Amino acid sequence: MGATLDKFMTIEEVPEEWRSLDVTVGGPVDASHFCDNGVRTYKYNLLNFFPKSMFEQMRRTANQYFLLICIMMFLGTYTTWFYSPLTPWSTFLPLMIILLVTMAKEGFEDVKRHQSDKRVNNTPATILSTDPGDAPGITQTLRRKDLRPGHVVVIGDREEIPADLILLWSSEGPQAYVETSNIDGETNLKIKKPALIDDEPIIQSPETAKNTQLSSTFEPPCGRVHTFEGTLRAKEQSIPLDATQFLLRGSTLRNTKKALGVVAYTGRDTRLVRNSRDVPSKLSELERVVNMMVYFILFAMIIITTISMIAYVVWFSGHKAHLWYMCYRYNNADVPALFRENCESSDNYAPGSTWPTFFILYNNFVPISLYVTIEMINYVQASYIDNDLEMYDDEDDVPALARTSNMNADLGMIAHIFSDKTGTLTRNIMEFKKCACAGKIYEKGATLRGKVSQPSVERDLVEIMAVCHTVVPDEDGYQAESPDEEALVKGAAELGMKFTARSTEGVEVDGKRYLVLATIPFNSTRKRMSALVQGPDGKARILCKGADNIMFGLTGKDSFKRFAGGRPALDDCLQQFSRVGLRTLVLGRRDVSRSEKDKFLKAWRAAETATEDRKGKLAEAAALIERDFEIVGATAIEDRLQDGVPETIHELAKAEIKLWVLTGDKVETAINIAKSAKLLTDDMFLVKLPAEGATKGPEGDWGLGAQLTALEAVVQRAATPDPAATRTPASLASDHLALVVEGATAMETILGNEELEQRFLKLANVCKAVVACRVSPAQKRLIVGLVRRKDTTRPVTLAIGDGANDVGMIQEAHIGVGISGKEGRQAVNNSDFAIGQFRFLKPLLLKHGRRNYRRMSKVIVYSFFKNIVLTFVLFYYQADCGWSGTSFYEAWVYSGFNFFLAFTPLAFGWFDVDTSAETVRKYPRLYAAGLHRMDLNARRGVTNMAYATLEAVGASLLIYFITRQVYWRPQNVWTHRGKDGDLWVFGTAVFVGMVNAMLLRAALLVDSWNKYHIYFFFMQFLALYAFVIFMSEVWPTSSVDWFLDYDYYGVAFHSFELGVYWLLTFILVPVACAALQLLVVGVHLEFFPNVNDIGRELDHGHVDGESLEHSRKDNTFVPLRSRYSLHGLVDRCLGRAAPARPDLVTQDSIRSVSDSLGPGRAAQIGLEATPESGFDYSHAADQSFHAPSPVSASGVI
């Protein structure tokens, strides 16, 4: 479905004819049938802002709910269909305020988009004058938005290219250099070539360009940034156009003083705009919980509304005969005539009409201000991330950045992290370290330098390093398309063959000229790069470097004759490089005869000028010469780990977060990098998919079906030594299993096969870590999607990467994190959060993530709790008013309930800290609060809400019936100076006592007090009493009678003069509710403590800090709580020991199963050796949150 929608939404899929453009340089341009060059990223304008923004707001369930309530209130107030107990304005105005605030926020953000668009569109652009009367070379300045196809644009060094252009002339001769980091995230310079005729540019200079006739035909607008096809006709010759002549809007001219280009595409037709899609809209996990809670509340509301209606019908049936004063049976003879006259002109409602009356009465079941509160909290929490100096990368001057504030709480719920390797775990700063040549391994140094200084195979290898590349020298050193190329060129320079210059004809190395006749570029499909060169000796040679599996497929009979020991010796060298985590390339060359050279160049140039199937013809031409290579050796490049990577991975593992490394490297390289990063430890067994030596087989599945069956049996046996016991792998886990899966074989087979996907996920869930090797960017995205959507545990996933090839998985995961690395900002621009180094993931998750999750959970539960109390108090009152649907709250005071308690949730979300960052950093298992959704989650949210509802019902009973009994029994204490306590006095006492009780509840929920909490609580009291006094003491005049209630006049001061009022609202009701709360909390802490409670006790020094860790001194565990606690006493009296952890597959149990299989069978299913005996899990306990210490292993599985 997603692929179909994506295809439907892609503009380039719409058929469109090829474009034709006729240009006379220096003449007028008629491009009225093309779009302008303006860019529009804003969402709204003056005409559509209100309807479009309102539509966006109405997509939220709660807003739809309150709009429905408002409509019902208006109908109940201004029609005779049913009765509305509340004035519609008391809900409509707060709803409008909330909507307008949110709309204003969106409008403010869109104004910034307008300003940005205006700034970009009005940026000056220089073109060759279009006035025929101007002299040649004269330029004029236009606003960028006024550019049209056919204009010839003049670009200077380091200027941004304003539209998609066809390059006509460069000050650097037949080449120019551009940087495309704004488009594809690559910071390296790319070589561009102007359109040439007989190796000369069409235009010799801007001064001679005037009146040049150009006619071009090229492909219609599309989103492909790496390809371009077209034909340019000038001087009666046709010149083929491809990506080398195409300058993309948004790229920057570099190392080139000046260039000319004719505009091909403008505005919305440019490649940049065609690829400018918003980051996919992601709904946070807590937003899903809120939606589920809203549905739960609506269900409960419908139930009590229906109960109230039924109660009314029953009560009405029993009392109808006595209700003549309410216009029921007013025609009886004993009813006074005055009543009969009044009743004849009064509204009469059918019994069934009370259902909407009660529905309106209970409308505050859902807190109207919840979404605004959440957005305000998210905004401040995002600012905490942005300003955290602990996540500031001072080396590159890169702070952390929360690009999407609504995902803050989800950072505390991460179960799976998917990480790229190069540039994410490693520095992406490559350094040439070793090479294999002539059967030997050379370190970079004097020995190798001596070999290179004279004719030898070593010199041939370094020559390929120095010549076969697309590197460009500049004032800062080198600009390369990849860090690998730069490392090889620098390595060659250190060995005595320094690359110093590049021209249109070739390159200069160590003072010698090499003519580059053709360059066959690298891409992810070819995995190699070749250059046909003519050396200083006049001989033509094809030089090539590429991945080992690709290069070995391009060899001939005697290809390894110059490598002592042949192919096996080279394989052994490559294995040695991989074991220490080095990146490898195999280098080859071959002398080319003149006839073969001419044949290839003819085919290559014909392919370059082809207008149809150019890509296929280029591949066919390359195949003519890329063959029978003579292998001269291999290079090894080091990509060192970033600072703090091993420690960060170790701490995240202790937090029970599973890490997946998805890389395109070889299996051996990936494994060794994973070991260096402590992802794979010495006490882990490795499970490999497919098993080494596996073949594709008759079913084409590399034996994966049978292998997974065997591995499931192994895990089952390891977990249940008792044959009679039965368990499933989905319920198991092991700290001593790691999965290594190969992309080109295993993942290619698994992805898309429903059965294998499920079995793969079960096995992956058992393992502590997963390393996927040789995976493509598309496979990265599919793997993340597989875990996100098909894992039965519905985990929250995070993907982290630094390059354009990581964008797919970053957008696919629940949360995407981009690293500002060497591969540009494409990953950052598509992420939810951006950081400078992988190590900052630890504070992002363990500090901000956990804290945000706990804060937001408390806010959400408290917000619903207080409104449930409010509604149930009204529900109880209906029994005392004949289920008439009457409210004993003044309508505006009732509607202000959420406002009077608005600051306490903000205080929770902004300032509350249950456990210090130092404690969480010391004990990462405290992250389990969000990982296991102990506060809220999509599956348990309704259950948690049910618990909160039960406690809210208890609190509401205390609030209402304590006030009722005090009001009902000693009636005279409510009388003062001849004024009696009426319905409004009773309702105000209930309301104020309830608000005070909720404030006291909030105070008891605070884990860390500061001055801001005190300010916020004071503001709540001030707002409550100021509003009640205003509503009851301002005399309603004709101008405000729609707002003020005559019956409420004077209620506040009458109540405030009564001592019983203060006793009731400030002591009896709040203390009773607090006692209930403390009872519930006490029972929970004593009998049902969880990791959050342990963390708070640790923070306050009430338990030993070793409670969360294994005591390595004596292989025992310290109890989590004091031995004198009630549950500890019960355990000792019953003689019970701490239970073992039943869900762990231990190291010893796996070793035992492996031994029973035997070496042959173990190898067939991926088991290659058996580790030594490990930790004795019989002492482990669930409460200990045990992290076993590493022990050595003698092999891998």
Short mmCIF file of N, CA and C in Angstrom, two decimals, residues 773-834:
data_model
loop_
_atom_site.label_atom_id
_atom_site.label_comp_id
_atom_site.label_asym_id
_atom_site.label_seq_id
_atom_site.Cartn_x
_atom_site.Cartn_y
_atom_site.Cartn_z
N CYS A 773 25.19 -7.39 7.62
CA CYS A 773 26.31 -7.02 6.74
C CYS A 773 25.86 -7.03 5.28
N ARG A 774 26.59 -6.29 4.47
CA ARG A 774 26.33 -6.25 3.03
C ARG A 774 24.88 -5.88 2.72
N VAL A 775 24.32 -4.97 3.48
CA VAL A 775 22.93 -4.57 3.24
C VAL A 775 22.92 -3.25 2.48
N SER A 776 21.96 -3.12 1.59
CA SER A 776 21.80 -1.90 0.81
C SER A 776 20.96 -0.90 1.59
N PRO A 777 20.95 0.39 1.17
CA PRO A 777 20.08 1.36 1.84
C PRO A 777 18.62 0.95 1.85
N ALA A 778 18.16 0.34 0.77
CA ALA A 778 16.76 -0.11 0.73
C ALA A 778 16.52 -1.22 1.74
N GLN A 779 17.49 -2.13 1.89
CA GLN A 779 17.34 -3.20 2.88
C GLN A 779 17.37 -2.66 4.30
N LYS A 780 18.15 -1.62 4.54
CA LYS A 780 18.14 -0.98 5.86
C LYS A 780 16.74 -0.53 6.22
N ARG A 781 16.11 0.15 5.27
CA ARG A 781 14.75 0.64 5.53
C ARG A 781 13.77 -0.50 5.75
N LEU A 782 13.90 -1.55 4.97
CA LEU A 782 12.98 -2.68 5.09
C LEU A 782 13.18 -3.42 6.41
N ILE A 783 14.42 -3.52 6.88
CA ILE A 783 14.68 -4.19 8.16
C ILE A 783 14.05 -3.40 9.30
N VAL A 784 14.21 -2.08 9.28
CA VAL A 784 13.59 -1.25 10.32
C VAL A 784 12.08 -1.39 10.27
N GLY A 785 11.51 -1.34 9.06
CA GLY A 785 10.07 -1.50 8.93
C GLY A 785 9.58 -2.86 9.38
N LEU A 786 10.39 -3.89 9.15
CA LEU A 786 10.02 -5.24 9.58
C LEU A 786 9.88 -5.30 11.09
N VAL A 787 10.87 -4.77 11.81
CA VAL A 787 10.82 -4.81 13.27
C VAL A 787 9.71 -3.91 13.78
N ARG A 788 9.55 -2.76 13.17
CA ARG A 788 8.56 -1.80 13.66
C ARG A 788 7.13 -2.32 13.51
N ARG A 789 6.85 -2.95 12.39
CA ARG A 789 5.47 -3.29 12.10
C ARG A 789 5.09 -4.74 12.39
N LYS A 790 6.06 -5.64 12.37
CA LYS A 790 5.71 -7.05 12.47
C LYS A 790 6.20 -7.72 13.74
N ASP A 791 6.99 -7.02 14.54
CA ASP A 791 7.36 -7.57 15.84
C ASP A 791 6.14 -7.52 16.74
N THR A 792 5.78 -8.66 17.30
CA THR A 792 4.55 -8.75 18.10
C THR A 792 4.62 -7.91 19.37
N THR A 793 5.83 -7.55 19.83
CA THR A 793 5.94 -6.73 21.02
C THR A 793 5.72 -5.25 20.72
N ARG A 794 5.56 -4.90 19.46
CA ARG A 794 5.36 -3.51 19.02
C ARG A 794 6.37 -2.57 19.67
N PRO A 795 7.66 -2.77 19.41
CA PRO A 795 8.68 -1.94 20.05
C PRO A 795 8.75 -0.56 19.43
N VAL A 796 9.27 0.39 20.20
CA VAL A 796 9.57 1.72 19.67
C VAL A 796 10.99 1.66 19.14
N THR A 797 11.18 2.07 17.89
CA THR A 797 12.47 1.92 17.22
C THR A 797 13.12 3.29 17.00
N LEU A 798 14.44 3.27 16.98
CA LEU A 798 15.23 4.47 16.69
C LEU A 798 16.29 4.11 15.66
N ALA A 799 16.41 4.91 14.64
CA ALA A 799 17.45 4.71 13.63
C ALA A 799 18.38 5.92 13.64
N ILE A 800 19.69 5.65 13.57
CA ILE A 800 20.68 6.72 13.64
C ILE A 800 21.69 6.54 12.51
N GLY A 801 21.97 7.61 11.82
CA GLY A 801 22.92 7.56 10.71
C GLY A 801 23.40 8.96 10.39
N ASP A 802 24.38 9.02 9.47
CA ASP A 802 24.98 10.31 9.15
C ASP A 802 24.97 10.65 7.67
N GLY A 803 24.56 9.71 6.81
CA GLY A 803 24.67 9.93 5.37
C GLY A 803 23.35 9.88 4.65
N ALA A 804 23.39 10.26 3.38
CA ALA A 804 22.19 10.22 2.56
C ALA A 804 21.65 8.80 2.41
N ASN A 805 22.53 7.80 2.48
CA ASN A 805 22.06 6.42 2.35
C ASN A 805 21.36 5.93 3.60
N ASP A 806 21.35 6.73 4.67
CA ASP A 806 20.65 6.34 5.90
C ASP A 806 19.28 7.00 6.01
N VAL A 807 18.93 7.85 5.06
CA VAL A 807 17.68 8.59 5.16
C VAL A 807 16.48 7.66 5.21
N GLY A 808 16.50 6.60 4.40
CA GLY A 808 15.37 5.67 4.36
C GLY A 808 15.06 5.08 5.71
N MET A 809 16.07 4.56 6.40
CA MET A 809 15.80 3.93 7.70
C MET A 809 15.50 5.00 8.76
N ILE A 810 16.08 6.20 8.65
CA ILE A 810 15.79 7.26 9.60
C ILE A 810 14.32 7.67 9.52
N GLN A 811 13.79 7.74 8.30
CA GLN A 811 12.38 8.10 8.14
C GLN A 811 11.46 6.94 8.49
N GLU A 812 11.93 5.71 8.35
CA GLU A 812 11.10 4.54 8.61
C GLU A 812 10.91 4.29 10.10
N ALA A 813 11.92 4.58 10.92
CA ALA A 813 11.85 4.31 12.35
C ALA A 813 10.88 5.26 13.04
N HIS A 814 10.44 4.87 14.25
CA HIS A 814 9.61 5.78 15.03
C HIS A 814 10.33 7.10 15.26
N ILE A 815 11.63 7.00 15.59
CA ILE A 815 12.43 8.19 15.84
C ILE A 815 13.69 8.10 14.99
N GLY A 816 13.99 9.15 14.25
CA GLY A 816 15.20 9.21 13.44
C GLY A 816 16.17 10.20 14.04
N VAL A 817 17.42 9.79 14.18
CA VAL A 817 18.47 10.65 14.72
C VAL A 817 19.54 10.80 13.66
N GLY A 818 19.87 12.02 13.32
CA GLY A 818 20.90 12.29 12.33
C GLY A 818 22.16 12.80 13.01
N ILE A 819 23.30 12.35 12.50
CA ILE A 819 24.58 12.81 13.01
C ILE A 819 25.18 13.77 11.99
N SER A 820 25.60 14.92 12.47
CA SER A 820 26.24 15.90 11.59
C SER A 820 27.66 15.43 11.32
N GLY A 821 27.82 14.66 10.26
CA GLY A 821 29.10 14.01 9.99
C GLY A 821 29.76 14.49 8.73
N LYS A 822 30.66 13.64 8.22
CA LYS A 822 31.44 13.96 7.03
C LYS A 822 30.65 13.78 5.76
N GLU A 823 29.47 13.15 5.84
CA GLU A 823 28.72 12.85 4.63
C GLU A 823 27.58 13.84 4.40
N GLY A 824 27.72 15.07 4.94
CA GLY A 824 26.72 16.08 4.67
C GLY A 824 25.62 16.09 5.71
N ARG A 825 24.55 16.83 5.42
CA ARG A 825 23.47 17.03 6.38
C ARG A 825 22.17 16.39 5.92
N GLN A 826 22.23 15.50 4.95
CA GLN A 826 21.01 14.89 4.45
C GLN A 826 20.32 14.08 5.55
N ALA A 827 21.09 13.34 6.34
CA ALA A 827 20.51 12.57 7.43
C ALA A 827 19.90 13.50 8.47
N VAL A 828 20.61 14.57 8.81
CA VAL A 828 20.10 15.53 9.79
C VAL A 828 18.82 16.18 9.29
N ASN A 829 18.79 16.54 8.02
CA ASN A 829 17.62 17.23 7.47
C ASN A 829 16.38 16.35 7.43
N ASN A 830 16.54 15.07 7.56
CA ASN A 830 15.39 14.15 7.53
C ASN A 830 15.15 13.49 8.88
N SER A 831 15.78 14.01 9.92
CA SER A 831 15.70 13.37 11.23
C SER A 831 14.75 14.10 12.16
N ASP A 832 14.45 13.45 13.28
CA ASP A 832 13.66 14.07 14.34
C ASP A 832 14.56 14.76 15.36
N PHE A 833 15.76 14.21 15.54
CA PHE A 833 16.75 14.78 16.45
C PHE A 833 18.10 14.73 15.77
N ALA A 834 18.95 15.71 16.07
CA ALA A 834 20.28 15.75 15.48
C ALA A 834 21.31 15.89 16.60
#
